[in-house]
Amino acid sequence: MSQPPAGSANPLPLRDRMKIPRQAMPEQPAQDRVFNFFEVNRGYSEELAQQEARRCLECAKPTCMDNCPVGVNVREFVQSIVAGDFRGAAAVIRQDNVLPAITGRVCPQEDHCEAACKLHKKGESLGIGYLERFVADYEQRMGIRHVPTAPPTGRKVAIVGSGPAGLSAAGDLVQKGHLVCVFEALHELGGVLVYGIPEFRLPKQIIREQLDYMRAMGVEFETDVVVGRTVTIDELIEEEGYDAVFVATGAGSPLFLGIPGEHLNGVYSANEFLTRINLMHAWQFPAYDQPMMDLHAKDVAVIGGGNTALDAIRSVLRLGARKAYVLYRRSEAEMPARAEEVKHARQEGIEFHMLTGPVEFLPDEKGWLGAVRCVRMALGEPDASGRRRPQPVAGSEFDVPLSVAVIAVGTSANPVIQSTTPGLDTDRRGYIVADPATQRTSRRGVFAGGDIVTGSATVILAMGAGRRAARSIHEYLSTGSW
Amino acid sequence: MFPILEARFIAPGIRRFIIQAPRIARKQQPGQFVILRLYEHGERIPLTIESSDPAKETISIVVLSVGKTTRLLNSLQAGDAILDVVGPLGKPSEIRNFGTVVVIGGGVGAAMAFPTAAALKRAGNTVISIIGARSGELVILERELSAVSDALTVTTDDGSYGERGLVTDKLRQLINQGAHIDLVLAVGPIPMMKAVADLTRAPRIPTIVSLNPIMIDGTGMCGGCRVLVDGKSKFACVDGPEFDAHQVDFDVLLQRNSMYRGPERESLAEFECHPQAQIESMRAASAKVCVLTGGRR
Ligand SMILES: Cc1cc2nc3c(=O)[nH]c(=O)nc-3n(C[C@H](O)[C@H](O)[C@H](O)COP(=O)(O)OP(=O)(O)OC[C@H]3O[C@@H](n4cnc5c(N)ncnc54)[C@H](O)[C@@H]3O)c2cc1C
Ligand SMILES: Cc1cc2nc3c(=O)[nH]c(=O)nc-3n(C[C@H](O)[C@H](O)[C@H](O)COP(=O)(O)OP(=O)(O)OC[C@H]3O[C@@H](n4cnc5c(N)ncnc54)[C@H](O)[C@@H]3O)c2cc1C
Ligand code: SF4
Ligand code: FES
């Protein structure tokens, strides 16, 4: 049992592999990074990557792969790293995952691949995300990536939305020889990856490189097109000759709390706040023209406990805030944010206030936001999501003085496509109904996937939906049967 | 890139543009707007579509210079191009035969109200237009509006042209004379729209206003454009921009629109130090994009 598996490039007996500690990700020290937007994680060196890869037990039945939503062949790519064949490792990942530089950075690995890693039961799981990122970055650094081509089929596919779901479908479909055009409402491509997730977690350059690669493969992009308004799905099919449409518009409509004072100056949705920073570069005002509120020496809170909340509050800190709070109505165990984000946020000095629910935003003497009134919560019985339901504790109100509050309590479906596409079924919350296996909707030739079907989820789940859609669109175009 | 085919000042500080935008031209309906971004470092600002010509694949906009972005825009000429233009956004105006409609345009609001006034006329309404400006030289679209109106009054604050006074003075006069009015549409500065709403509330004349909150995406994604209507939050870019004037909380709108007064002043002051240099660098930046992409993005 302790012998290396036959043919392994790794000579270490399994027992010794388990003695290697998980290799730490080199990162910018917290005291430096709170003053800049550069990426926090620096990435493994070749030596660190190989040392980490040597920890892999090369299981005969690798459960990590089963737990990856797109089934990346983890064992094989890790073996290639051990063998020093980094480019080969990249090729293995690319079979299942077209955006490894992105997923390596933002996947909640602790819920997916790394959760199922056998090492996890014995100690710390293999750093699969870190290795994936290393391989993708290596490939990018070395340049010359193989650009696959396929004989043209003459069929046209329109993709609506350029987030991870749309991009992964586009990449797969163009490789089948179909003409693919991605329509995007905003002036930049990438969806949440560009307007939501900040530079210090996912540098925009990585998305740009990915897009360049997709252009090289032949994917076309048209920005500034709000499908439903600028052109409808029916017009794409009937007038512009698209044979199939994939709707991947995300869950982009911000939810508010519905409490008094939400209209006060200083109260933002996380979408607006992050869009100003990431898409519009408002933090570089006046070099960029879009303004934002000056946060210098201000007290700021974010309301919510997901990745969005932490992205917002960590940005706040980098813009010079004096105090940065997370106000969350459940306890830390229920926080949906990635474990690494919570760790980084704590290192940076963000204050977490759990079991705290806002009930009202209060104005200052100018009529702008001055404070938020909160109530303490206690956890009761589990709710529909399986998490214990927070309940307000009577008489526990207290005020937190604030200049800016960012609301990050989730998003819902934007109705523009659904309301302009007759016959497209939605569920009662307004999400598009699609078959989970084929991503087919109630309209012939129209497919949907990603957050617009599932509600706000993750990058890798959206990509998985994009893949499935590409597969069934290809099948539909080949057979013509629905 | 969206090429500018024509650009000319129709009044001091107010410029009308004809822009090539085939997709938008095909879909535009009265009351809708575009959001544009001039260059890579530019902000996104909303502007009402004044008219469109699907055959020529063009739209027109009328822009009043107020801050940096509108000044930069108003420095562009035919042959230049705008980096991003997205639309048509917002709900179209409700067009049907209401009977008699009073259309009120304050300042550049006259251009914003024009497409709706024209459509109301085509739908068989009696259209009474009132347009107001600070002084005679700032009166715009008088000829175009009068062509779609059964009656048109111009008011100026200083009396240099038309009747002296405010648009609301004229409206009050009509109401006091007992004129039969089925609907009032008011587009202009917030204090004007608020004054109109106050005038028509007691006589219960249905009144629509077109709100102009600060917007970014214009697609319902950011919530920055939220306005309080009947005590509820509405996103003006998708639920509006037109709302029932009697339900709108104008004070909240005024307050929210003042949110960036500080940085806006800073931006404008910096612009005014070297306007020519900034205009040149914007044009150079968009020319570069044009060359790199062969005019496509
Ligand atoms: C701040 C933030 C941080 C996050 N962090 C993580 C993380 O660390 N890890 C993780 O796995 N997940 C994270 N998520 C969730 C993840 O980003 C989403 O689940 C994922 O992006 C969904 O992908 P999608 O392709 O379905 O939609 P989106 O990424 O939302 O993209 C949809 C695109 O469609 C465009 N669009 C919408 N309507 C139209 C229309 N009518 N016409 C044309 N285009 C349209 C939108 O502009 C957008 O570009 C985060 C989300 C946010 C908001
Ligand atoms: C639906 C809608 C339609 C409009 N149509 C027209 C039109 O047809 N013609 C016209 O001249 N103007 C129109 N406006 C107003 C126009 O958008 C603003 O004048 C412009 O954004 C000012 O930008 P600036 O940089 O020049 O001025 P700034 O100095 O930045 O701002 C001056 C004032 O303009 C408003 N403003 C600033 N940024 C924005 C923004 N991103 N979105 C909305 N308002 C903002 C604020 O009230 C601000 O105080 C419209 C606004 C809306 C919401
Ligand atoms: S794509 Fe995400 S879940 Fe799958 S192996 Fe990579 S990091 Fe793990
Ligand atoms: S402008 Fe962003 S939601 Fe209206």
JSON list of N, CA, C and O in Angstrom, two decimals, chain A residues 184-203:
[
{"chain": "A", "resi": 184, "resn": "GLU", "atom": "N", "xyz": [-23.20, 40.84, -25.85]},
{"chain": "A", "resi": 184, "resn": "GLU", "atom": "CA", "xyz": [-23.04, 41.28, -24.47]},
{"chain": "A", "resi": 184, "resn": "GLU", "atom": "C", "xyz": [-23.64, 42.67, -24.30]},
{"chain": "A", "resi": 184, "resn": "GLU", "atom": "O", "xyz": [-23.40, 43.57, -25.10]},
{"chain": "A", "resi": 185, "resn": "ALA", "atom": "N", "xyz": [-24.41, 42.82, -23.21]},
{"chain": "A", "resi": 185, "resn": "ALA", "atom": "CA", "xyz": [-25.07, 44.11, -22.94]},
{"chain": "A", "resi": 185, "resn": "ALA", "atom": "C", "xyz": [-24.07, 45.20, -22.56]},
{"chain": "A", "resi": 185, "resn": "ALA", "atom": "O", "xyz": [-24.22, 46.36, -22.95]},
{"chain": "A", "resi": 186, "resn": "LEU", "atom": "N", "xyz": [-23.06, 44.84, -21.80]},
{"chain": "A", "resi": 186, "resn": "LEU", "atom": "CA", "xyz": [-22.11, 45.85, -21.31]},
{"chain": "A", "resi": 186, "resn": "LEU", "atom": "C", "xyz": [-21.05, 46.14, -22.37]},
{"chain": "A", "resi": 186, "resn": "LEU", "atom": "O", "xyz": [-20.98, 45.48, -23.40]},
{"chain": "A", "resi": 187, "resn": "HIS", "atom": "N", "xyz": [-20.19, 47.12, -22.07]},
{"chain": "A", "resi": 187, "resn": "HIS", "atom": "CA", "xyz": [-19.15, 47.43, -23.05]},
{"chain": "A", "resi": 187, "resn": "HIS", "atom": "C", "xyz": [-17.93, 46.53, -22.88]},
{"chain": "A", "resi": 187, "resn": "HIS", "atom": "O", "xyz": [-17.04, 46.56, -23.69]},
{"chain": "A", "resi": 188, "resn": "GLU", "atom": "N", "xyz": [-17.90, 45.74, -21.82]},
{"chain": "A", "resi": 188, "resn": "GLU", "atom": "CA", "xyz": [-16.79, 44.79, -21.66]},
{"chain": "A", "resi": 188, "resn": "GLU", "atom": "C", "xyz": [-17.29, 43.39, -21.53]},
{"chain": "A", "resi": 188, "resn": "GLU", "atom": "O", "xyz": [-18.39, 43.14, -21.02]},
{"chain": "A", "resi": 189, "resn": "LEU", "atom": "N", "xyz": [-16.47, 42.44, -21.96]},
{"chain": "A", "resi": 189, "resn": "LEU", "atom": "CA", "xyz": [-16.84, 41.03, -21.94]},
{"chain": "A", "resi": 189, "resn": "LEU", "atom": "C", "xyz": [-16.37, 40.37, -20.65]},
{"chain": "A", "resi": 189, "resn": "LEU", "atom": "O", "xyz": [-15.34, 40.75, -20.10]},
{"chain": "A", "resi": 190, "resn": "GLY", "atom": "N", "xyz": [-17.12, 39.35, -20.21]},
{"chain": "A", "resi": 190, "resn": "GLY", "atom": "CA", "xyz": [-16.66, 38.59, -19.04]},
{"chain": "A", "resi": 190, "resn": "GLY", "atom": "C", "xyz": [-17.71, 38.41, -17.94]},
{"chain": "A", "resi": 190, "resn": "GLY", "atom": "O", "xyz": [-17.53, 37.62, -17.04]},
{"chain": "A", "resi": 191, "resn": "GLY", "atom": "N", "xyz": [-18.80, 39.17, -18.01]},
{"chain": "A", "resi": 191, "resn": "GLY", "atom": "CA", "xyz": [-19.84, 39.02, -17.00]},
{"chain": "A", "resi": 191, "resn": "GLY", "atom": "C", "xyz": [-19.33, 39.39, -15.63]},
{"chain": "A", "resi": 191, "resn": "GLY", "atom": "O", "xyz": [-18.53, 40.33, -15.47]},
{"chain": "A", "resi": 192, "resn": "VAL", "atom": "N", "xyz": [-19.76, 38.63, -14.63]},
{"chain": "A", "resi": 192, "resn": "VAL", "atom": "CA", "xyz": [-19.36, 38.90, -13.24]},
{"chain": "A", "resi": 192, "resn": "VAL", "atom": "C", "xyz": [-17.83, 38.91, -13.11]},
{"chain": "A", "resi": 192, "resn": "VAL", "atom": "O", "xyz": [-17.28, 39.60, -12.27]},
{"chain": "A", "resi": 193, "resn": "LEU", "atom": "N", "xyz": [-17.17, 38.15, -13.96]},
{"chain": "A", "resi": 193, "resn": "LEU", "atom": "CA", "xyz": [-15.70, 38.09, -13.85]},
{"chain": "A", "resi": 193, "resn": "LEU", "atom": "C", "xyz": [-15.07, 39.46, -14.04]},
{"chain": "A", "resi": 193, "resn": "LEU", "atom": "O", "xyz": [-14.02, 39.73, -13.49]},
{"chain": "A", "resi": 194, "resn": "VAL", "atom": "N", "xyz": [-15.70, 40.33, -14.84]},
{"chain": "A", "resi": 194, "resn": "VAL", "atom": "CA", "xyz": [-15.12, 41.67, -15.00]},
{"chain": "A", "resi": 194, "resn": "VAL", "atom": "C", "xyz": [-15.81, 42.74, -14.17]},
{"chain": "A", "resi": 194, "resn": "VAL", "atom": "O", "xyz": [-15.16, 43.64, -13.67]},
{"chain": "A", "resi": 195, "resn": "TYR", "atom": "N", "xyz": [-17.13, 42.66, -14.05]},
{"chain": "A", "resi": 195, "resn": "TYR", "atom": "CA", "xyz": [-17.76, 43.76, -13.31]},
{"chain": "A", "resi": 195, "resn": "TYR", "atom": "C", "xyz": [-17.89, 43.46, -11.81]},
{"chain": "A", "resi": 195, "resn": "TYR", "atom": "O", "xyz": [-18.05, 44.38, -11.01]},
{"chain": "A", "resi": 196, "resn": "GLY", "atom": "N", "xyz": [-17.81, 42.20, -11.43]},
{"chain": "A", "resi": 196, "resn": "GLY", "atom": "CA", "xyz": [-18.03, 41.85, -10.04]},
{"chain": "A", "resi": 196, "resn": "GLY", "atom": "C", "xyz": [-16.77, 41.52, -9.26]},
{"chain": "A", "resi": 196, "resn": "GLY", "atom": "O", "xyz": [-16.48, 42.13, -8.23]},
{"chain": "A", "resi": 197, "resn": "ILE", "atom": "N", "xyz": [-16.01, 40.55, -9.75]},
{"chain": "A", "resi": 197, "resn": "ILE", "atom": "CA", "xyz": [-14.87, 40.06, -8.97]},
{"chain": "A", "resi": 197, "resn": "ILE", "atom": "C", "xyz": [-13.69, 41.03, -9.13]},
{"chain": "A", "resi": 197, "resn": "ILE", "atom": "O", "xyz": [-13.29, 41.32, -10.25]},
{"chain": "A", "resi": 198, "resn": "PRO", "atom": "N", "xyz": [-13.16, 41.55, -8.03]},
{"chain": "A", "resi": 198, "resn": "PRO", "atom": "CA", "xyz": [-12.13, 42.59, -8.15]},
{"chain": "A", "resi": 198, "resn": "PRO", "atom": "C", "xyz": [-10.77, 42.07, -8.61]},
{"chain": "A", "resi": 198, "resn": "PRO", "atom": "O", "xyz": [-10.46, 40.88, -8.50]},
{"chain": "A", "resi": 199, "resn": "GLU", "atom": "N", "xyz": [-10.00, 43.02, -9.08]},
{"chain": "A", "resi": 199, "resn": "GLU", "atom": "CA", "xyz": [-8.65, 42.80, -9.59]},
{"chain": "A", "resi": 199, "resn": "GLU", "atom": "C", "xyz": [-7.75, 42.02, -8.61]},
{"chain": "A", "resi": 199, "resn": "GLU", "atom": "O", "xyz": [-6.97, 41.18, -9.03]},
{"chain": "A", "resi": 200, "resn": "PHE", "atom": "N", "xyz": [-7.91, 42.27, -7.31]},
{"chain": "A", "resi": 200, "resn": "PHE", "atom": "CA", "xyz": [-6.98, 41.63, -6.37]},
{"chain": "A", "resi": 200, "resn": "PHE", "atom": "C", "xyz": [-7.26, 40.14, -6.21]},
{"chain": "A", "resi": 200, "resn": "PHE", "atom": "O", "xyz": [-6.49, 39.40, -5.62]},
{"chain": "A", "resi": 201, "resn": "ARG", "atom": "N", "xyz": [-8.37, 39.70, -6.77]},
{"chain": "A", "resi": 201, "resn": "ARG", "atom": "CA", "xyz": [-8.69, 38.28, -6.71]},
{"chain": "A", "resi": 201, "resn": "ARG", "atom": "C", "xyz": [-8.59, 37.64, -8.10]},
{"chain": "A", "resi": 201, "resn": "ARG", "atom": "O", "xyz": [-8.23, 36.48, -8.23]},
{"chain": "A", "resi": 202, "resn": "LEU", "atom": "N", "xyz": [-8.94, 38.42, -9.10]},
{"chain": "A", "resi": 202, "resn": "LEU", "atom": "CA", "xyz": [-8.92, 37.89, -10.47]},
{"chain": "A", "resi": 202, "resn": "LEU", "atom": "C", "xyz": [-8.50, 39.03, -11.40]},
{"chain": "A", "resi": 202, "resn": "LEU", "atom": "O", "xyz": [-9.33, 39.83, -11.83]},
{"chain": "A", "resi": 203, "resn": "PRO", "atom": "N", "xyz": [-7.21, 39.11, -11.72]},
{"chain": "A", "resi": 203, "resn": "PRO", "atom": "CA", "xyz": [-6.75, 40.23, -12.56]},
{"chain": "A", "resi": 203, "resn": "PRO", "atom": "C", "xyz": [-7.45, 40.22, -13.92]},
{"chain": "A", "resi": 203, "resn": "PRO", "atom": "O", "xyz": [-7.62, 39.16, -14.53]}
]
